[in-house]
Amino acid sequence: MAPNADRSNLIPFSSRLFDGRALAQDVWSIFNAANLPADCINLGQGYMNFPPPPWVVEAADQALKQTLPNHYSHPKGRIRLREAIKNFYEASLNRSLDVETEIIVTSGANEGQYSVFTAFLEQGDEVIMFEPFFDQYLPSVTFNGGKPVYVPLHPDLSGEKPNSSDWRIDFEELRRSITPRAKMIIINTPHNPVGKVFSKEELEKIAAIAEEFNLLVMSDEVYDCLVYDGKEHVRFATLPGMWDRTVTVLSAGKAFAATGWRVGWLIGPEYIIKPTLAACTRIVFCTNSPLQEAAACGLEQARSRRFFETQLAEYQERRDILLAAFDKVGLKYSLPEGTYFVLVDISKLKYPDDYPFPESVRGRGKDFRACWFIAMEIGVSSIPVSEFYCEEHCSIGESYARFSFCKDVDTLRKAGERLQALANYIS
């Protein structure tokens, strides 16, 4: 070995890290609290600044004080939680569920999705994703040998009061995107980041295509409990023939304001759940036990406490506080029908040509610069939407910033007051 030889990169890492953007400086590291003013209000990242319901926290505390919940659970999930999932979701899925073969508990919805990709993707299999897409889909697909195929939702926000339903699928474009290598299609409803709740008609058209081309459907429904204004959430697996080809993805973190607990679950037919369980067992073995007990308690008591009805009203109040601020300052947005995100049109925002943007922002879309300016000068952070697109389609997202309203009302009111200063920068 030569003295002073460079030994910092002896072993090359896998190319899949490039394909999945895993090594790129992502939006979360750029708009990290450490890079922003200390008093900046974080409406960018989708986590709550309030705790889970106290009775669910108490259930976690009680589980920690017992012996068995502090040890390994069955890889399928603790039986109490699987029974709670069965009892809670059977009605909305219009079928009886088998806790042994049709339900698996995962370490967050994201790990559950990853396990499905591991179980079903061969090298070069194509996975259709609607843009803008939840950013974890991309590396999860590519790390498992899959090839993403991007189909953008097309916004028509020309009306006076645009709605998230105005982000539409071009079904001929979707059909053209399907090749003989197509294996899966991902549906996210309610949709992050758009807030769109897919209509039954849209889902039926997707179902017909899935049936025609024999596609496995991943229906990401983690925001199913956050649907506003009387809009109907249709479970994709309830459409004719779709149970047989659909895995439904759900989340305790979204349901009970406990995103750090990393507890989710998958529901589907045995032939999907069985190989997914095999993959999941090798990835994490099992999900943490005491918080499974707490999630079970949440589902068991949610109906008698009218928890989801109360929570929905609280989120609708939060949504309306933030939207009123954008109305007042004169910024257009897509009225979200679901989730806790709103896309705001920032295309008319003007900032000085010589503004000192950091290098990490200069090389990205104009929405990165706009969001950075808002964070630094207005004191409210958001997320640039072009991050959720492929390079070919990112211009669609460059006109929008994603703001989250999963914060307490005082924080949202304070953010709304700060956002009024944007009036000085709108052309």
Short mmCIF file of C-alpha atoms in Angstrom, two decimals:
data_model
loop_
_atom_site.label_atom_id
_atom_site.label_comp_id
_atom_site.label_asym_id
_atom_site.label_seq_id
_atom_site.Cartn_x
_atom_site.Cartn_y
_atom_site.Cartn_z
CA MET A 1 0.00 0.00 0.00
CA ALA A 2 1.46 3.31 -1.08
CA PRO A 3 1.87 5.88 1.69
CA ASN A 4 -0.60 8.76 1.56
CA ALA A 5 -2.83 6.84 -0.87
CA ASP A 6 -6.45 7.97 -0.97
CA ARG A 7 -8.48 5.33 0.86
CA SER A 8 -11.70 7.33 1.24
CA ASN A 9 -13.62 5.50 -1.53
CA LEU A 10 -12.21 2.01 -1.77
CA ILE A 11 -15.48 0.19 -2.44
CA PRO A 12 -17.98 1.56 -5.00
CA PHE A 13 -21.57 1.81 -3.85
CA SER A 14 -24.57 0.64 -5.82
CA SER A 15 -25.81 2.63 -8.81
CA ARG A 16 -29.36 2.27 -7.45
CA LEU A 17 -28.57 5.12 -5.06
CA PHE A 18 -28.28 7.43 -8.06
CA ASP A 19 -31.40 6.09 -9.78
CA GLY A 20 -33.47 6.68 -6.64
CA ARG A 21 -32.08 10.19 -5.96
CA ALA A 22 -30.92 8.83 -2.62
CA LEU A 23 -27.59 10.68 -2.73
CA ALA A 24 -28.97 13.95 -4.09
CA GLN A 25 -29.45 16.84 -1.71
CA ASP A 26 -33.18 16.53 -1.26
CA VAL A 27 -35.75 19.15 -0.41
CA TRP A 28 -35.89 18.08 3.23
CA SER A 29 -32.20 18.76 3.82
CA ILE A 30 -32.36 22.11 2.01
CA PHE A 31 -35.43 23.33 3.90
CA ASN A 32 -34.25 21.89 7.19
CA ALA A 33 -34.89 23.95 10.31
CA ALA A 34 -31.11 24.21 10.81
CA ASN A 35 -30.82 26.17 7.54
CA LEU A 36 -33.73 28.53 8.22
CA PRO A 37 -34.26 31.40 10.68
CA ALA A 38 -34.72 30.17 14.25
CA ASP A 39 -38.22 31.64 14.47
CA CYS A 40 -39.37 30.37 11.05
CA ILE A 41 -42.78 28.67 11.28
CA ASN A 42 -42.54 25.21 9.75
CA LEU A 43 -45.48 24.63 7.42
CA GLY A 44 -43.31 22.60 5.09
CA GLN A 45 -42.91 19.19 6.65
CA GLY A 46 -46.04 17.14 7.27
CA TYR A 47 -45.72 16.39 10.96
CA MET A 48 -47.89 17.70 13.75
CA ASN A 49 -46.87 20.09 16.53
CA PHE A 50 -49.48 18.57 18.85
CA PRO A 51 -49.54 15.15 20.56
CA PRO A 52 -51.60 12.04 19.82
CA PRO A 53 -54.90 11.75 21.73
CA PRO A 54 -54.20 11.23 25.45
CA TRP A 55 -56.05 7.91 25.68
CA VAL A 56 -53.84 6.48 22.92
CA VAL A 57 -50.71 7.79 24.63
CA GLU A 58 -51.95 6.22 27.87
CA ALA A 59 -52.32 2.89 26.06
CA ALA A 60 -48.69 3.12 24.92
CA ASP A 61 -47.60 3.90 28.47
CA GLN A 62 -49.53 0.94 29.84
CA ALA A 63 -48.02 -1.38 27.22
CA LEU A 64 -44.51 -0.24 28.17
CA LYS A 65 -45.20 -1.20 31.78
CA GLN A 66 -46.07 -4.77 30.81
CA THR A 67 -43.60 -7.52 29.97
CA LEU A 68 -44.81 -9.13 26.73
CA PRO A 69 -45.32 -5.90 24.71
CA ASN A 70 -41.65 -5.05 25.28
CA HIS A 71 -40.50 -8.07 23.30
CA TYR A 72 -40.75 -9.34 19.73
CA SER A 73 -44.16 -9.48 18.10
CA HIS A 74 -45.18 -11.90 15.38
CA PRO A 75 -44.00 -10.55 12.00
CA LYS A 76 -47.66 -10.37 10.93
CA GLY A 77 -48.30 -7.92 13.77
CA ARG A 78 -49.74 -8.28 17.23
CA ILE A 79 -53.02 -10.16 17.18
CA ARG A 80 -54.81 -7.44 19.13
CA LEU A 81 -53.95 -4.88 16.43
CA ARG A 82 -54.82 -7.22 13.57
CA GLU A 83 -58.19 -7.90 15.20
CA ALA A 84 -58.73 -4.15 15.62
CA ILE A 85 -57.86 -3.57 11.95
CA LYS A 86 -60.29 -6.30 10.92
CA ASN A 87 -63.12 -4.85 13.00
CA PHE A 88 -62.49 -1.27 11.94
CA TYR A 89 -62.05 -1.72 8.17
CA GLU A 90 -64.39 -4.58 7.26
CA ALA A 91 -67.38 -2.27 6.80
CA SER A 92 -65.60 0.20 4.50
CA LEU A 93 -64.05 -2.65 2.48
CA ASN A 94 -67.41 -4.43 2.19
CA ARG A 95 -65.95 -7.79 3.14
CA SER A 96 -64.85 -9.99 6.01
CA LEU A 97 -61.08 -9.93 6.64
CA ASP A 98 -58.89 -12.83 7.74
CA VAL A 99 -56.43 -11.64 10.39
CA GLU A 100 -54.02 -14.46 9.55
CA THR A 101 -53.79 -14.10 5.79
CA GLU A 102 -55.11 -10.67 4.68
CA ILE A 103 -53.56 -8.18 7.15
CA ILE A 104 -49.95 -7.37 7.96
CA VAL A 105 -48.65 -4.72 10.37
CA THR A 106 -45.60 -2.83 9.10
CA SER A 107 -43.06 -0.35 10.45
CA GLY A 108 -44.91 2.61 9.00
CA ALA A 109 -46.79 2.71 5.72
CA ASN A 110 -43.54 3.44 3.88
CA GLU A 111 -41.88 0.20 5.01
CA GLY A 112 -45.02 -1.68 4.04
CA GLN A 113 -44.86 -0.26 0.54
CA TYR A 114 -41.17 -1.08 0.31
CA SER A 115 -41.92 -4.68 1.26
CA VAL A 116 -44.53 -4.94 -1.52
CA PHE A 117 -41.98 -3.71 -4.06
CA THR A 118 -39.41 -6.19 -2.74
CA ALA A 119 -41.92 -9.02 -2.98
CA PHE A 120 -43.19 -8.32 -6.50
CA LEU A 121 -40.71 -6.39 -8.63
CA GLU A 122 -38.26 -8.05 -11.00
CA GLN A 123 -35.40 -6.09 -12.55
CA GLY A 124 -36.83 -3.70 -15.15
CA ASP A 125 -40.48 -4.05 -14.12
CA GLU A 126 -42.28 -0.75 -14.63
CA VAL A 127 -44.27 1.03 -11.91
CA ILE A 128 -46.69 3.77 -12.94
CA MET A 129 -46.75 6.78 -10.61
CA PHE A 130 -48.98 9.84 -10.87
CA GLU A 131 -47.14 13.14 -10.52
CA PRO A 132 -46.69 14.92 -8.23
CA PHE A 133 -45.76 11.81 -6.24
CA PHE A 134 -44.86 11.11 -2.62
CA ASP A 135 -41.08 11.30 -2.82
CA GLN A 136 -40.42 7.96 -1.08
CA TYR A 137 -42.05 6.03 -3.94
CA LEU A 138 -39.11 6.68 -6.27
CA PRO A 139 -36.22 5.18 -4.26
CA SER A 140 -38.44 2.37 -2.98
CA VAL A 141 -39.15 1.37 -6.59
CA THR A 142 -35.61 1.76 -7.94
CA PHE A 143 -33.92 0.08 -4.96
CA ASN A 144 -35.97 -3.00 -5.80
CA GLY A 145 -35.07 -3.03 -9.49
CA GLY A 146 -38.20 -1.28 -10.72
CA LYS A 147 -38.41 1.44 -13.33
CA PRO A 148 -40.71 4.39 -12.56
CA VAL A 149 -43.06 5.55 -15.29
CA TYR A 150 -44.40 9.05 -14.67
CA VAL A 151 -47.91 10.19 -15.57
CA PRO A 152 -48.62 13.77 -14.49
CA LEU A 153 -51.87 15.10 -13.13
CA HIS A 154 -52.75 18.14 -15.23
CA PRO A 155 -53.93 21.20 -13.28
CA ASP A 156 -56.59 23.52 -14.66
CA LEU A 157 -56.61 26.38 -12.19
CA SER A 158 -58.10 29.01 -14.47
CA GLY A 159 -61.29 29.31 -12.44
CA GLU A 160 -61.90 31.85 -9.70
CA LYS A 161 -61.80 29.19 -6.94
CA PRO A 162 -59.66 26.24 -8.09
CA ASN A 163 -60.17 22.88 -6.43
CA SER A 164 -57.84 19.93 -5.99
CA SER A 165 -60.23 17.96 -8.21
CA ASP A 166 -59.06 20.25 -11.03
CA TRP A 167 -55.82 18.24 -11.14
CA ARG A 168 -56.87 15.61 -13.68
CA ILE A 169 -55.60 12.45 -15.30
CA ASP A 170 -55.27 12.31 -19.07
CA PHE A 171 -56.41 8.71 -19.48
CA GLU A 172 -55.12 8.42 -23.02
CA GLU A 173 -51.72 9.52 -21.74
CA LEU A 174 -51.98 6.93 -18.98
CA ARG A 175 -52.82 4.22 -21.48
CA ARG A 176 -49.89 5.22 -23.72
CA SER A 177 -47.51 4.95 -20.76
CA ILE A 178 -48.20 1.23 -20.33
CA THR A 179 -45.73 -1.18 -21.93
CA PRO A 180 -45.38 -4.98 -21.73
CA ARG A 181 -43.01 -4.41 -18.76
CA ALA A 182 -45.68 -2.64 -16.68
CA LYS A 183 -46.21 -4.48 -13.39
CA MET A 184 -47.75 -2.06 -10.90
CA ILE A 185 -49.61 1.22 -10.59
CA ILE A 186 -49.63 3.40 -7.46
CA ILE A 187 -52.75 5.34 -6.52
CA ASN A 188 -52.60 7.87 -3.68
CA THR A 189 -56.04 9.05 -2.54
CA PRO A 190 -56.42 11.37 -0.73
CA HIS A 191 -53.36 12.65 -2.56
CA ASN A 192 -50.15 14.10 -1.14
CA PRO A 193 -49.30 16.84 -2.08
CA VAL A 194 -52.32 17.92 -4.15
CA GLY A 195 -55.07 17.16 -1.61
CA LYS A 196 -57.11 15.54 -4.37
CA VAL A 197 -59.66 12.87 -3.50
CA PHE A 198 -60.02 10.71 -6.60
CA SER A 199 -63.61 10.39 -7.75
CA LYS A 200 -65.29 7.03 -8.19
CA GLU A 201 -65.41 7.64 -11.95
CA GLU A 202 -61.65 8.25 -12.08
CA LEU A 203 -60.94 5.16 -10.01
CA GLU A 204 -63.23 3.03 -12.17
CA LYS A 205 -61.26 4.09 -15.25
CA ILE A 206 -58.00 3.19 -13.52
CA ALA A 207 -59.55 -0.14 -12.48
CA ALA A 208 -60.47 -0.95 -16.08
CA ILE A 209 -56.89 -0.26 -17.17
CA ALA A 210 -55.46 -2.31 -14.30
CA GLU A 211 -57.69 -5.23 -15.30
CA GLU A 212 -56.86 -4.92 -19.00
CA PHE A 213 -53.09 -4.89 -18.44
CA ASN A 214 -53.03 -7.15 -15.34
CA LEU A 215 -51.46 -4.57 -13.03
CA LEU A 216 -50.90 -4.92 -9.31
CA VAL A 217 -52.46 -1.87 -7.64
CA MET A 218 -50.94 -0.21 -4.59
CA SER A 219 -53.66 2.00 -3.13
CA ASP A 220 -52.01 4.41 -0.71
CA GLU A 221 -54.90 5.60 1.48
CA VAL A 222 -53.01 6.84 4.53
CA TYR A 223 -55.04 10.08 4.60
CA ASP A 224 -58.37 8.25 4.44
CA CYS A 225 -59.60 9.86 7.69
CA LEU A 226 -59.02 13.40 6.38
CA VAL A 227 -61.64 14.03 3.69
CA TYR A 228 -63.49 17.36 3.79
CA ASP A 229 -66.71 19.04 2.68
CA GLY A 230 -68.68 15.81 2.41
CA LYS A 231 -66.44 14.41 -0.32
CA GLU A 232 -66.56 10.61 -0.61
CA HIS A 233 -63.43 8.54 -0.13
CA VAL A 234 -63.75 5.43 -2.30
CA ARG A 235 -61.61 2.48 -1.31
CA PHE A 236 -60.11 1.19 -4.54
CA ALA A 237 -60.31 -2.43 -3.38
CA THR A 238 -64.12 -2.19 -3.22
CA LEU A 239 -64.49 -1.62 -6.97
CA PRO A 240 -65.61 -4.68 -8.98
CA GLY A 241 -62.74 -7.14 -9.39
CA MET A 242 -60.18 -4.92 -7.65
CA TRP A 243 -59.83 -6.72 -4.31
CA ASP A 244 -57.99 -9.48 -6.18
CA ARG A 245 -55.23 -7.17 -7.41
CA THR A 246 -55.04 -4.42 -4.74
CA VAL A 247 -53.00 -3.89 -1.59
CA THR A 248 -54.39 -1.06 0.56
CA VAL A 249 -51.85 0.95 2.57
CA LEU A 250 -52.88 2.63 5.85
CA SER A 251 -51.16 4.44 8.71
CA ALA A 252 -51.52 4.86 12.47
CA GLY A 253 -49.23 7.88 12.25
CA LYS A 254 -51.65 9.82 10.07
CA ALA A 255 -54.74 8.50 11.86
CA PHE A 256 -53.61 9.34 15.41
CA ALA A 257 -51.14 12.22 14.95
CA ALA A 258 -48.23 9.92 15.77
CA THR A 259 -45.99 10.02 12.71
CA GLY A 260 -42.89 9.05 14.72
CA TRP A 261 -44.43 5.82 15.94
CA ARG A 262 -43.88 4.21 12.52
CA VAL A 263 -46.84 1.84 12.65
CA GLY A 264 -48.82 1.08 9.49
CA TRP A 265 -50.68 -1.82 7.96
CA LEU A 266 -51.47 -3.45 4.64
CA ILE A 267 -54.73 -5.14 3.70
CA GLY A 268 -55.13 -7.37 0.67
CA PRO A 269 -55.67 -10.88 -0.67
CA GLU A 270 -53.49 -13.68 0.66
CA TYR A 271 -51.42 -14.05 -2.52
CA ILE A 272 -50.24 -10.42 -2.08
CA ILE A 273 -49.89 -10.41 1.70
CA LYS A 274 -47.98 -13.73 1.98
CA PRO A 275 -44.92 -12.78 -0.13
CA THR A 276 -45.01 -9.25 1.28
CA LEU A 277 -44.84 -10.74 4.78
CA ALA A 278 -41.82 -12.79 3.71
CA ALA A 279 -40.07 -9.62 2.51
CA CYS A 280 -41.10 -7.59 5.54
CA THR A 281 -39.81 -10.28 7.91
CA ARG A 282 -36.34 -10.02 6.33
CA ILE A 283 -36.34 -6.20 6.31
CA VAL A 284 -37.46 -5.41 9.89
CA PHE A 285 -38.66 -8.78 11.28
CA CYS A 286 -41.41 -7.09 13.27
CA THR A 287 -42.85 -3.70 14.15
CA ASN A 288 -42.31 -2.26 17.64
CA SER A 289 -44.65 -3.96 20.04
CA PRO A 290 -45.88 -1.40 22.60
CA LEU A 291 -46.96 1.09 19.96
CA GLN A 292 -48.89 -1.64 18.17
CA GLU A 293 -50.87 -2.02 21.38
CA ALA A 294 -51.52 1.72 21.44
CA ALA A 295 -52.63 1.74 17.78
CA ALA A 296 -54.97 -1.15 18.54
CA CYS A 297 -56.49 0.84 21.40
CA GLY A 298 -56.95 3.77 19.01
CA LEU A 299 -58.92 1.72 16.51
CA GLU A 300 -60.90 -0.09 19.21
CA GLN A 301 -62.16 3.13 20.80
CA ALA A 302 -62.29 5.49 17.82
CA ARG A 303 -65.97 4.91 17.03
CA SER A 304 -67.31 5.13 20.58
CA ARG A 305 -65.33 8.32 21.16
CA ARG A 306 -66.30 9.73 17.72
CA PHE A 307 -62.59 10.43 17.42
CA PHE A 308 -62.29 10.66 13.64
CA GLU A 309 -65.35 12.89 13.33
CA THR A 310 -63.93 15.27 15.94
CA GLN A 311 -60.45 15.18 14.44
CA LEU A 312 -61.83 15.90 10.96
CA ALA A 313 -63.66 19.01 12.24
CA GLU A 314 -60.44 20.19 13.90
CA TYR A 315 -58.45 19.73 10.71
CA GLN A 316 -61.11 21.51 8.68
CA GLU A 317 -60.82 24.48 11.06
CA ARG A 318 -57.04 24.44 10.62
CA ARG A 319 -57.42 24.27 6.85
CA ASP A 320 -59.83 27.18 6.76
CA ILE A 321 -57.60 29.38 8.95
CA LEU A 322 -54.67 28.94 6.56
CA LEU A 323 -56.76 29.31 3.41
CA ALA A 324 -58.30 32.53 4.75
CA ALA A 325 -54.78 33.94 5.02
CA PHE A 326 -54.07 33.15 1.36
CA ASP A 327 -57.43 34.61 0.35
CA LYS A 328 -56.64 37.82 2.20
CA VAL A 329 -53.22 38.25 0.64
CA GLY A 330 -54.54 37.37 -2.83
CA LEU A 331 -52.76 34.11 -3.60
CA LYS A 332 -54.61 31.39 -5.50
CA TYR A 333 -54.58 27.82 -4.25
CA SER A 334 -56.18 24.47 -5.02
CA LEU A 335 -58.83 23.91 -2.35
CA PRO A 336 -57.76 20.57 -0.78
CA GLU A 337 -60.52 17.98 -0.52
CA GLY A 338 -58.34 15.77 1.67
CA THR A 339 -54.99 15.39 3.52
CA TYR A 340 -53.45 18.26 5.47
CA PHE A 341 -51.68 19.95 2.55
CA VAL A 342 -52.57 22.81 0.23
CA LEU A 343 -50.83 23.77 -3.02
CA VAL A 344 -50.47 27.53 -3.39
CA ASP A 345 -49.75 29.24 -6.72
CA ILE A 346 -46.55 31.23 -6.15
CA SER A 347 -45.93 32.02 -9.84
CA LYS A 348 -46.67 35.73 -9.32
CA LEU A 349 -44.20 36.09 -6.46
CA LYS A 350 -41.40 38.53 -7.30
CA TYR A 351 -38.12 38.71 -5.44
CA PRO A 352 -34.97 40.78 -6.15
CA ASP A 353 -32.82 39.52 -8.99
CA ASP A 354 -29.75 39.80 -6.79
CA TYR A 355 -31.26 38.02 -3.79
CA PRO A 356 -28.52 35.91 -2.10
CA PHE A 357 -29.88 32.42 -2.69
CA PRO A 358 -27.65 29.54 -1.53
CA GLU A 359 -26.07 27.31 -4.14
CA SER A 360 -28.38 24.42 -3.22
CA VAL A 361 -31.38 26.49 -4.33
CA ARG A 362 -29.92 28.24 -7.37
CA GLY A 363 -29.56 25.03 -9.32
CA ARG A 364 -33.17 23.96 -8.78
CA GLY A 365 -36.60 25.04 -10.06
CA LYS A 366 -37.92 28.55 -9.54
CA ASP A 367 -40.25 27.23 -6.84
CA PHE A 368 -37.16 26.40 -4.74
CA ARG A 369 -36.13 30.05 -4.91
CA ALA A 370 -39.64 31.25 -4.11
CA CYS A 371 -39.97 28.93 -1.10
CA TRP A 372 -36.53 29.94 0.17
CA PHE A 373 -37.43 33.62 -0.14
CA ILE A 374 -40.73 33.09 1.74
CA ALA A 375 -38.95 31.22 4.52
CA MET A 376 -36.16 33.76 4.93
CA GLU A 377 -38.12 37.00 4.46
CA ILE A 378 -41.63 36.08 5.63
CA GLY A 379 -40.68 33.51 8.26
CA VAL A 380 -42.90 30.65 7.06
CA SER A 381 -41.43 27.56 5.44
CA SER A 382 -43.06 25.51 2.69
CA ILE A 383 -41.97 22.83 0.23
CA PRO A 384 -41.35 23.40 -3.51
CA VAL A 385 -43.56 21.06 -5.50
CA SER A 386 -41.16 20.41 -8.40
CA GLU A 387 -39.36 18.03 -6.00
CA PHE A 388 -42.25 15.61 -6.55
CA TYR A 389 -41.76 15.35 -10.33
CA CYS A 390 -39.35 13.77 -12.76
CA GLU A 391 -37.03 16.17 -14.57
CA GLU A 392 -39.13 16.05 -17.74
CA HIS A 393 -42.29 17.23 -15.98
CA CYS A 394 -40.92 19.40 -13.16
CA SER A 395 -42.03 22.62 -14.90
CA ILE A 396 -45.61 21.68 -13.96
CA GLY A 397 -44.74 21.87 -10.28
CA GLU A 398 -42.60 25.01 -10.40
CA SER A 399 -45.62 27.26 -9.95
CA TYR A 400 -46.60 25.79 -6.58
CA ALA A 401 -45.54 25.57 -2.96
CA ARG A 402 -46.92 22.98 -0.55
CA PHE A 403 -48.03 24.28 2.84
CA SER A 404 -49.12 21.90 5.60
CA PHE A 405 -51.84 22.71 8.11
CA CYS A 406 -51.23 19.86 10.57
CA LYS A 407 -50.38 22.45 13.22
CA ASP A 408 -52.29 23.93 16.14
CA VAL A 409 -54.57 26.87 15.39
CA ASP A 410 -52.38 29.43 17.18
CA THR A 411 -49.41 28.49 14.99
CA LEU A 412 -51.55 28.70 11.85
CA ARG A 413 -52.95 32.09 12.81
CA LYS A 414 -49.45 33.39 13.47
CA ALA A 415 -48.29 32.02 10.11
CA GLY A 416 -51.31 33.62 8.43
CA GLU A 417 -50.38 37.00 9.89
CA ARG A 418 -46.82 36.70 8.60
CA LEU A 419 -47.99 35.62 5.16
CA GLN A 420 -49.78 38.95 4.67
CA ALA A 421 -46.35 40.48 4.03
CA LEU A 422 -46.32 38.57 0.74
CA ALA A 423 -48.56 41.32 -0.66
CA ASN A 424 -45.39 43.39 -1.06
CA TYR A 425 -43.94 40.81 -3.44
CA ILE A 426 -46.88 39.82 -5.65
CA SER A 427 -46.89 41.24 -9.17
#
